[in-house]
mmCIF file of C-alpha atoms in Angstrom:
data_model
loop_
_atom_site.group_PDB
_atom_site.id
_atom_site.type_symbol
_atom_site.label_atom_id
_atom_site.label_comp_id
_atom_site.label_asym_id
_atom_site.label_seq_id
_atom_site.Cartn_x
_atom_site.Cartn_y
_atom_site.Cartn_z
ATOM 1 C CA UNK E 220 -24.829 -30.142 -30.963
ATOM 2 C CA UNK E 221 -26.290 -26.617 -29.450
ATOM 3 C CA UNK E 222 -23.679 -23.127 -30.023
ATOM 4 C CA UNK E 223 -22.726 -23.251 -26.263
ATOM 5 C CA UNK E 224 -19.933 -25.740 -24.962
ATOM 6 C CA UNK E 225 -21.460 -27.954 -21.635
ATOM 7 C CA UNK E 226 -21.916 -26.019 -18.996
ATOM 8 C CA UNK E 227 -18.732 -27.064 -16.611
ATOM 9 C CA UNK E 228 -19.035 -28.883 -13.569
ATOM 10 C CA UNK E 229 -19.997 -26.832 -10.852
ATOM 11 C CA UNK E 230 -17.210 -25.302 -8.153
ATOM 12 C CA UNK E 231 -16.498 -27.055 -5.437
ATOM 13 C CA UNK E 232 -18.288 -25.817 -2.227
ATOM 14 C CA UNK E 233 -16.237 -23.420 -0.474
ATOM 15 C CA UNK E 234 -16.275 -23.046 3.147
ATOM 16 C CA UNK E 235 -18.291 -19.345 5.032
ATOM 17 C CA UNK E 236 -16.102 -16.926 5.792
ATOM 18 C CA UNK E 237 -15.983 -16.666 9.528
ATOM 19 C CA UNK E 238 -17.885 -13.738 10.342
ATOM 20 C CA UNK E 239 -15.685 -10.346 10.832
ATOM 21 C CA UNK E 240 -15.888 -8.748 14.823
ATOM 22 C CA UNK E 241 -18.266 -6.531 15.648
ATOM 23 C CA UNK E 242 -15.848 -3.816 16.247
ATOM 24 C CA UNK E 243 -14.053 -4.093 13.170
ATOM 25 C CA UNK E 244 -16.910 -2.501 10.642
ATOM 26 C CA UNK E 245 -20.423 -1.295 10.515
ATOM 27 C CA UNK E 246 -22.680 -4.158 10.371
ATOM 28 C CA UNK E 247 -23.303 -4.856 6.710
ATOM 29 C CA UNK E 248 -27.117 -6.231 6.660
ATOM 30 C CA UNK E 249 -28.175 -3.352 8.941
ATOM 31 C CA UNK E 250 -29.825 -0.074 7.616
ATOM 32 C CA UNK E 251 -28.560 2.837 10.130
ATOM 33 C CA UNK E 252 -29.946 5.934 10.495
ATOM 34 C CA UNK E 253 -28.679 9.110 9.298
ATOM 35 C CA UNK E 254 -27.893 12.091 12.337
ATOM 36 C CA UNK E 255 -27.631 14.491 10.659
ATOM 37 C CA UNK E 256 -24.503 16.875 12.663
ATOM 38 C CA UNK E 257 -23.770 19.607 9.335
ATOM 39 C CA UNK E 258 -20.926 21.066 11.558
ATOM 40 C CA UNK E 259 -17.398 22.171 10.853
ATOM 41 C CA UNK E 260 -14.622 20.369 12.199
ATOM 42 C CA UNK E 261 -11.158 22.517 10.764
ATOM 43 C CA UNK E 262 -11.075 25.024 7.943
ATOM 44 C CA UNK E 263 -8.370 27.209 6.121
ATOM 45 C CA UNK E 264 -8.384 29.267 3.843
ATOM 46 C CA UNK E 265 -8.273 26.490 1.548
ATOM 47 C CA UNK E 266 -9.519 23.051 3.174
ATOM 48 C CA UNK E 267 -12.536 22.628 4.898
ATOM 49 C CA UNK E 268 -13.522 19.632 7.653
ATOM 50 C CA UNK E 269 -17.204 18.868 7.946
ATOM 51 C CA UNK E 270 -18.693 16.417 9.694
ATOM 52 C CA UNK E 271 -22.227 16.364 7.775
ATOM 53 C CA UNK E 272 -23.762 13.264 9.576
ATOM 54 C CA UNK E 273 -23.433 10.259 11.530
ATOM 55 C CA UNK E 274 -25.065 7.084 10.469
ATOM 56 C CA UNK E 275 -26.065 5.090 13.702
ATOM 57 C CA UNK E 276 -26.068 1.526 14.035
ATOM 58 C CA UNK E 277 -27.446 -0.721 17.170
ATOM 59 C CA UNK E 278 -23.753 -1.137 18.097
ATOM 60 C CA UNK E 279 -21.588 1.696 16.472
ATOM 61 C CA UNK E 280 -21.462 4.783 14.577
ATOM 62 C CA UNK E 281 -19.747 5.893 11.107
ATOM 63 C CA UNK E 282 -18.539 9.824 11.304
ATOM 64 C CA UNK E 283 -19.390 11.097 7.477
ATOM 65 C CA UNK E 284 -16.734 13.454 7.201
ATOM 66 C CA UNK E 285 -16.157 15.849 3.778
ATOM 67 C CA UNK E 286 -12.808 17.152 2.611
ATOM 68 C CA UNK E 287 -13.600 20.571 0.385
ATOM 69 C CA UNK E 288 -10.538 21.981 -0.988
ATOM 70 C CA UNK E 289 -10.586 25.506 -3.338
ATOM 71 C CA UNK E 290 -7.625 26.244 -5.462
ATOM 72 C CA UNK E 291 -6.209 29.691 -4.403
ATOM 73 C CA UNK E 292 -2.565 29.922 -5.650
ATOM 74 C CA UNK E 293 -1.071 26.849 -6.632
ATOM 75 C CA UNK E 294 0.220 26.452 -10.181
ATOM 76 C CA UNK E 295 -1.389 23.704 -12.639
ATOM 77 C CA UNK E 296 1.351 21.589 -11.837
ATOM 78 C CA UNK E 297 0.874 22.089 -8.464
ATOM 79 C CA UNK E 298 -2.419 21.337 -8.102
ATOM 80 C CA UNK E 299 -2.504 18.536 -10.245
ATOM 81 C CA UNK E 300 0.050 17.217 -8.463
ATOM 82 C CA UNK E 301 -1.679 16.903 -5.622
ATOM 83 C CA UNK E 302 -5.020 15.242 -7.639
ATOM 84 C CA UNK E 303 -3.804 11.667 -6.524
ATOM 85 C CA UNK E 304 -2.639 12.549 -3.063
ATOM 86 C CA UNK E 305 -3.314 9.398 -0.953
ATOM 87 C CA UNK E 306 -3.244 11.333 2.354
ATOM 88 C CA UNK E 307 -6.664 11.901 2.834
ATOM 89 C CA UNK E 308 -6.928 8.510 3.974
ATOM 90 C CA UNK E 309 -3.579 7.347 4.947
ATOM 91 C CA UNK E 310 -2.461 6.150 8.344
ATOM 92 C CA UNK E 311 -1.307 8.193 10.876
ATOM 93 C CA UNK E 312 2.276 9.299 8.991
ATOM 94 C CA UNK E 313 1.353 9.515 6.059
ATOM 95 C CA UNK E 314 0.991 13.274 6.141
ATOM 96 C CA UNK E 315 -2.927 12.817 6.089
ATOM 97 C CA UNK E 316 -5.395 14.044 8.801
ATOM 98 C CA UNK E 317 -5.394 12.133 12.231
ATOM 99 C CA UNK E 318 -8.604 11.919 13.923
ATOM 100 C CA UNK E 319 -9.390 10.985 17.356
ATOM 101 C CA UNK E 320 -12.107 10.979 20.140
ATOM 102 C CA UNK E 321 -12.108 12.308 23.421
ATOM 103 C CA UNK E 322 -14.748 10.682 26.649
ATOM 104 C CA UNK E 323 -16.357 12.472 29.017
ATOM 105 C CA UNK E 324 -14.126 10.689 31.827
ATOM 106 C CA UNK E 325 -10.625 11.814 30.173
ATOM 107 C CA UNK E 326 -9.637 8.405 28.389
ATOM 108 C CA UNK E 327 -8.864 8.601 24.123
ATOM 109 C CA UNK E 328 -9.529 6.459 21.400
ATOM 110 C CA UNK E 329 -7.344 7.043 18.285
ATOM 111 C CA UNK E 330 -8.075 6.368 15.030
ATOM 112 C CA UNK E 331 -5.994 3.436 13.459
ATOM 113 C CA UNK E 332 -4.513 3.032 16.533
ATOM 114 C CA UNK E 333 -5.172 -0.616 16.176
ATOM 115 C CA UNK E 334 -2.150 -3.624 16.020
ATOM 116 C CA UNK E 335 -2.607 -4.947 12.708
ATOM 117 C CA UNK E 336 -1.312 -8.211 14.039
ATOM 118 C CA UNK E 337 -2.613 -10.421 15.044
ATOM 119 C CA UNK E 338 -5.509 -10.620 13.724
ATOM 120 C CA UNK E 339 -8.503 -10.648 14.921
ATOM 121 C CA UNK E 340 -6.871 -10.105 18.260
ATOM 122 C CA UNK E 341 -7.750 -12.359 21.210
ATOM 123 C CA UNK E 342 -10.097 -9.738 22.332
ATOM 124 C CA UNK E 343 -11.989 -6.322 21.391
ATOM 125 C CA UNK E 344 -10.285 -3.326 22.263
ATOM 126 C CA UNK E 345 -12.221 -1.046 24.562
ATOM 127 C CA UNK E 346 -12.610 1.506 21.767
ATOM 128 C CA UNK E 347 -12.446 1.746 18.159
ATOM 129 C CA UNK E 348 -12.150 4.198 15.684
ATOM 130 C CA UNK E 349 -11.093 3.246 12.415
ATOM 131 C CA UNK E 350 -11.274 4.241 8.531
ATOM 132 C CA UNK E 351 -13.682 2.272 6.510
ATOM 133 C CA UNK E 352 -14.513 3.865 3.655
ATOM 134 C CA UNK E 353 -13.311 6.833 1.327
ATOM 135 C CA UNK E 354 -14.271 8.443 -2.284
ATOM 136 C CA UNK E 355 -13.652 11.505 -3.895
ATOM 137 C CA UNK E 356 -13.553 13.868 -7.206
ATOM 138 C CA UNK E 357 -12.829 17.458 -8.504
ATOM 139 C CA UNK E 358 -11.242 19.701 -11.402
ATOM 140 C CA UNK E 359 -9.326 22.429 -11.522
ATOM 141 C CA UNK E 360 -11.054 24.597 -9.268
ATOM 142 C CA UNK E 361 -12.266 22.381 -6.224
ATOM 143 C CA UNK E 362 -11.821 19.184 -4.770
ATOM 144 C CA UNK E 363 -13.995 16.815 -2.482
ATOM 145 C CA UNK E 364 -13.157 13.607 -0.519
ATOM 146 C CA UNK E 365 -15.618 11.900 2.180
ATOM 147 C CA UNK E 366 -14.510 9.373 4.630
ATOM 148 C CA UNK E 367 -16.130 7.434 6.994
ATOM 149 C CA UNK E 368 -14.649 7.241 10.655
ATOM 150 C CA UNK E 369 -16.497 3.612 12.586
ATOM 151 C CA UNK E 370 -17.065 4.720 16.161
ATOM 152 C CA UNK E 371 -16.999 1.196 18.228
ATOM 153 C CA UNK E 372 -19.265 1.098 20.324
ATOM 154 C CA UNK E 373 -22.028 3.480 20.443
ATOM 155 C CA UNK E 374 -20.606 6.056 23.454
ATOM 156 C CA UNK E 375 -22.503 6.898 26.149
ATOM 157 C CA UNK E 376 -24.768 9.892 26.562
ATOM 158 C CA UNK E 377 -22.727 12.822 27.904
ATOM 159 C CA UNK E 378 -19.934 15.297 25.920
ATOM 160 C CA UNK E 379 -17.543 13.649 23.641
ATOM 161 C CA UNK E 380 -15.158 15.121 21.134
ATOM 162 C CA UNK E 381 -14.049 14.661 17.971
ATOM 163 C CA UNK E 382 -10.400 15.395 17.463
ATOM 164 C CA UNK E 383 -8.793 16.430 13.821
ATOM 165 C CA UNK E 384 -5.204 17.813 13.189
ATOM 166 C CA UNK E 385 -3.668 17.578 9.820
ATOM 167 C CA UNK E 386 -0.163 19.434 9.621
ATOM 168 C CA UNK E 387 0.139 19.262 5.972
ATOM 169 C CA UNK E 388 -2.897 21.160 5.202
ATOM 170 C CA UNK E 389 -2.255 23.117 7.776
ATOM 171 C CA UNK E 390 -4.884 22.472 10.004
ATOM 172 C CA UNK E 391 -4.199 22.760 13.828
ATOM 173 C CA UNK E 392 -5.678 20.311 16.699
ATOM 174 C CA UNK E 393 -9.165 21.355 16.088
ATOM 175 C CA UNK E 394 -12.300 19.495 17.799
ATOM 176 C CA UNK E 395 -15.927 19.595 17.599
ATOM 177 C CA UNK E 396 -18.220 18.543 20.764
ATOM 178 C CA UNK E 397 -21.189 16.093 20.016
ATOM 179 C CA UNK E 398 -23.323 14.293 22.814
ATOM 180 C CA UNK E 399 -23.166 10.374 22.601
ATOM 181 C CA UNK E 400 -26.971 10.420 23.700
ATOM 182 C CA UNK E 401 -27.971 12.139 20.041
ATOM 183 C CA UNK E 402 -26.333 8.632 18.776
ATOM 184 C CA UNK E 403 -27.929 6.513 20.957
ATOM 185 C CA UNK E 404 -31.319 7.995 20.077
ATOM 186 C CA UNK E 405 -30.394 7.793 16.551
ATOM 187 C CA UNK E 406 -29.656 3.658 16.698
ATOM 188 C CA UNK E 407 -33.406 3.344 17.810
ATOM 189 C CA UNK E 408 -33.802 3.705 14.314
ATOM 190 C CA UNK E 409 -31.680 1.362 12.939
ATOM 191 C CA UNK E 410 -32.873 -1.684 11.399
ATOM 192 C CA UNK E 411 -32.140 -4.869 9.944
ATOM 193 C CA UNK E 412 -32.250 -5.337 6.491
ATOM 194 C CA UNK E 413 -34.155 -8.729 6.911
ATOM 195 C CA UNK E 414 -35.776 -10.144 9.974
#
């Protein structure tokens, strides 16, 4: 008799996983390219909104947007309180930053705007713009959090806007202009990871 125990029996087979909408998330066996946009969205005297880069996919864009916060004032109580503060990413209400874009023709998407239920939903929405991914770190001196912002689908060439306000940082309705053809040149260079 060998050290190891039979191996068990092997797991049943399990069923695929339907395949998530398009819409819903970047596609994940695609390698985008990386726009690089190094502007600044909002600032304070103590927070800081950049959107360093868009990475362009054949159908859809992520917004690579970086939170910098300095210490000015705030006690060490204070500022560690705020070390775990889930706003950054939270849902519109949550005291966080809301983010939204603007077409050349006047209509809005919002992001998070979405009905959770049901879902999927029967059908895409026109427009998406949703949260799907955040980090971040920092001591006692700075902080940084980056979040991604999916942009369903690629927009059209012309101006567009991207749309930031977060009251609790006290950041006003600030935008930034970018044109949706720089994106739609950048998904040329997208590629799939296998063909």
């Amino acid at each position: 008799m060998g050290f190891f125990p039979p191996a068990p029996d092997a797991a049943p087979e399990r069923p695929l996983q339907p395949r998530p909408p398009e819409w819903l998330a970047p596609p994940s066996l695609e390698m985008p390219a990386v726009v690089p946009l190094g502007a600044i969205l909002a600032q304070t005297g103590r927070v800081t909104l950049a959107v360093e880069s868009a990475r362009v996919f054949h159908n859809g864009a992520t917004f690579e947007i970086r939170c910098v916060r300095r210490r000015t004032n705030e006690s060490s109580s204070e500022w560690e309180a705020g070390a775990h503060d889930r706003a950054w990413t939270g849902r519109p209400g949550s005291g966080g930053p809301r983010f939204g874009i603007l077409y050349p023709d006047g209509s809005k998407t919002l992001a998070d705007t979405q009905p959770a239920e049901p879902f999927p939903p029967p059908r895409a929405p026109q427009a998406v713009l949703r949260r799907v991914h955040s980090s971040g770190s920092g001591g006692d001196r700075e902080r940084t959090a980056q979040l991604a912002l999916w942009l369903w689908p690629l927009p059209d060439p012309g101006p567009h806007r991207l749309f930031t306000e977060w009251q609790a940082a006290g950041i006003p309705e600030s935008s930034l202009e970018f044109d949706g053809a720089l994106l739609r040149a950048g998904a040329r260079g997208a590629r799939p990871y296998w063909t």
